[in-house]
């Protein structure tokens, strides 16, 4: 039995079919990106909270244990992790507020969804920078 698709390229039938979206032409919607980031930041918050518990346990254990944890957290890599934890917390919080607004039926239009998603991203970066500036200026 002959393959019905074998001659499709010769007749021009294959050329008239639409292409599936592929990485060269497909652009992720901002709402999908924010949904994925919301899940990733939730996981990051879990790990960051374990670090917070480590810090509290060290503070309750001994001055030397606390000094060691303070040294680790105060290192450039530790500060970068804390900055990322702060951003994850702000991003996840704003994403939760966005979903809470959606639960009331507001902001569900196509343009509004994108606006809220961009506000979530930009707001989380701005809040993180503000928190760190205030924290660094206070000490």
Coordinates of C-alpha atoms in Angstrom, one line a residue:
X1 CA 0.0 0.0 0.0
X2 CA 1.4 3.4 -1.0
X3 CA 2.0 6.1 1.6
X4 CA -0.5 8.9 1.0
X5 CA 2.0 11.4 2.4
X6 CA 4.9 10.3 0.2
X7 CA 3.9 12.5 -2.7
X8 CA 2.8 15.4 -0.6
X9 CA 6.0 17.3 -1.1
X10 CA 5.7 16.9 -4.9
X11 CA 2.2 18.2 -5.1
X12 CA 2.7 21.2 -2.9
X13 CA 0.3 19.9 -0.2
X14 CA 3.1 20.0 2.4
X15 CA 3.9 23.6 1.6
X16 CA 0.4 24.8 2.3
X17 CA 0.2 23.2 5.8
X18 CA 0.9 25.5 8.7
X19 CA 4.2 25.0 10.6
X20 CA 4.1 23.9 14.2
X21 CA 5.5 26.6 16.5
X22 CA 9.2 26.0 17.0
X23 CA 11.9 27.7 19.0
X24 CA 12.8 30.1 16.2
X25 CA 9.4 31.6 15.9
X26 CA 7.6 30.8 19.1
X27 CA 7.6 33.5 21.8
X28 CA 6.5 32.6 25.3
X29 CA 3.6 34.7 26.6
X30 CA 4.6 36.8 29.6
X31 CA 1.8 35.2 31.7
X32 CA 3.3 31.7 31.0
X33 CA 6.7 32.9 32.0
X34 CA 5.4 34.4 35.2
X35 CA 3.5 31.2 36.0
X36 CA 6.7 29.2 35.7
X37 CA 8.7 31.7 37.7
X38 CA 6.0 31.6 40.4
X39 CA 6.5 27.8 40.8
X40 CA 10.3 28.2 40.7
X41 CA 10.3 30.9 43.3
X42 CA 8.1 28.7 45.5
X43 CA 10.8 26.0 45.4
X44 CA 13.5 28.6 46.0
X45 CA 11.6 29.9 49.1
X46 CA 11.6 26.4 50.5
X47 CA 15.4 26.1 50.2
X48 CA 15.8 29.7 51.5
X49 CA 13.7 29.0 54.5
X50 CA 15.9 26.0 55.3
X51 CA 18.8 28.4 55.3
X52 CA 16.9 30.7 57.7
X53 CA 16.3 27.8 60.0
X54 CA 20.0 26.9 59.9
X55 CA 20.8 30.5 60.9
X56 CA 18.3 30.4 63.8
X57 CA 19.6 27.0 65.0
X58 CA 23.2 28.3 64.9
X59 CA 22.1 31.4 66.9
X60 CA 20.5 29.1 69.5
X61 CA 23.5 26.7 69.6
X62 CA 26.6 28.7 70.3
X63 CA 28.4 31.9 69.5
X64 CA 31.0 30.0 67.4
X65 CA 28.3 28.3 65.3
X66 CA 26.5 31.6 64.8
X67 CA 29.8 33.3 63.8
X68 CA 30.5 30.6 61.3
X69 CA 27.0 30.9 59.7
X70 CA 27.3 34.7 59.7
X71 CA 30.6 34.3 57.9
X72 CA 29.0 32.0 55.3
X73 CA 26.0 34.2 54.8
X74 CA 28.1 37.4 54.8
X75 CA 30.4 36.1 52.0
X76 CA 29.8 37.4 48.4
X77 CA 28.1 34.1 47.5
X78 CA 26.0 34.2 50.6
X79 CA 24.9 37.7 49.9
X80 CA 24.0 36.8 46.4
X81 CA 21.9 33.9 47.7
X82 CA 20.2 36.3 50.2
X83 CA 19.5 38.8 47.4
X84 CA 18.0 36.0 45.3
X85 CA 15.9 34.8 48.3
X86 CA 14.6 38.4 48.7
X87 CA 13.7 38.6 45.0
X88 CA 12.0 35.2 45.2
X89 CA 10.0 36.3 48.2
X90 CA 8.9 39.5 46.5
X91 CA 8.1 37.8 43.2
X92 CA 6.1 35.1 44.9
X93 CA 4.2 37.6 47.1
X94 CA 3.3 39.8 44.1
X95 CA 2.3 36.7 42.1
X96 CA 0.0 35.7 44.9
X97 CA -1.6 39.2 45.0
X98 CA -2.0 39.0 41.2
X99 CA -3.8 35.7 41.6
X100 CA -5.9 37.0 44.4
X101 CA -7.1 39.9 42.2
X102 CA -7.9 37.4 39.5
X103 CA -9.9 35.4 42.0
X104 CA -12.3 38.4 42.2
X105 CA -12.6 38.4 38.4
X106 CA -10.5 41.6 37.8
X107 CA -7.7 41.9 35.3
X108 CA -8.6 38.9 33.2
X109 CA -8.6 40.6 29.8
X110 CA -5.7 39.8 27.5
X111 CA -4.0 43.2 27.9
X112 CA -4.7 43.3 31.6
X113 CA -3.2 39.9 32.2
X114 CA 0.0 41.0 30.4
X115 CA 0.1 44.3 32.4
X116 CA -0.3 42.5 35.7
X117 CA 2.4 40.0 34.7
X118 CA 4.9 42.8 33.8
X119 CA 4.0 44.6 37.0
X120 CA 4.7 41.5 38.9
X121 CA 8.2 41.2 37.4
X122 CA 9.1 44.9 37.5
X123 CA 7.6 45.3 41.0
X124 CA 9.6 42.3 42.4
X125 CA 12.9 43.7 41.1
X126 CA 12.1 47.3 42.4
X127 CA 11.0 46.0 45.8
X128 CA 14.1 43.8 46.1
X129 CA 16.4 46.7 45.3
X130 CA 14.6 49.0 47.7
X131 CA 14.7 46.5 50.5
X132 CA 18.5 46.0 50.0
X133 CA 19.2 49.7 49.7
X134 CA 17.3 50.4 53.0
X135 CA 19.0 47.5 54.7
X136 CA 22.5 48.5 53.6
X137 CA 21.9 52.2 54.4
X138 CA 20.6 51.3 57.9
X139 CA 23.8 49.4 58.8

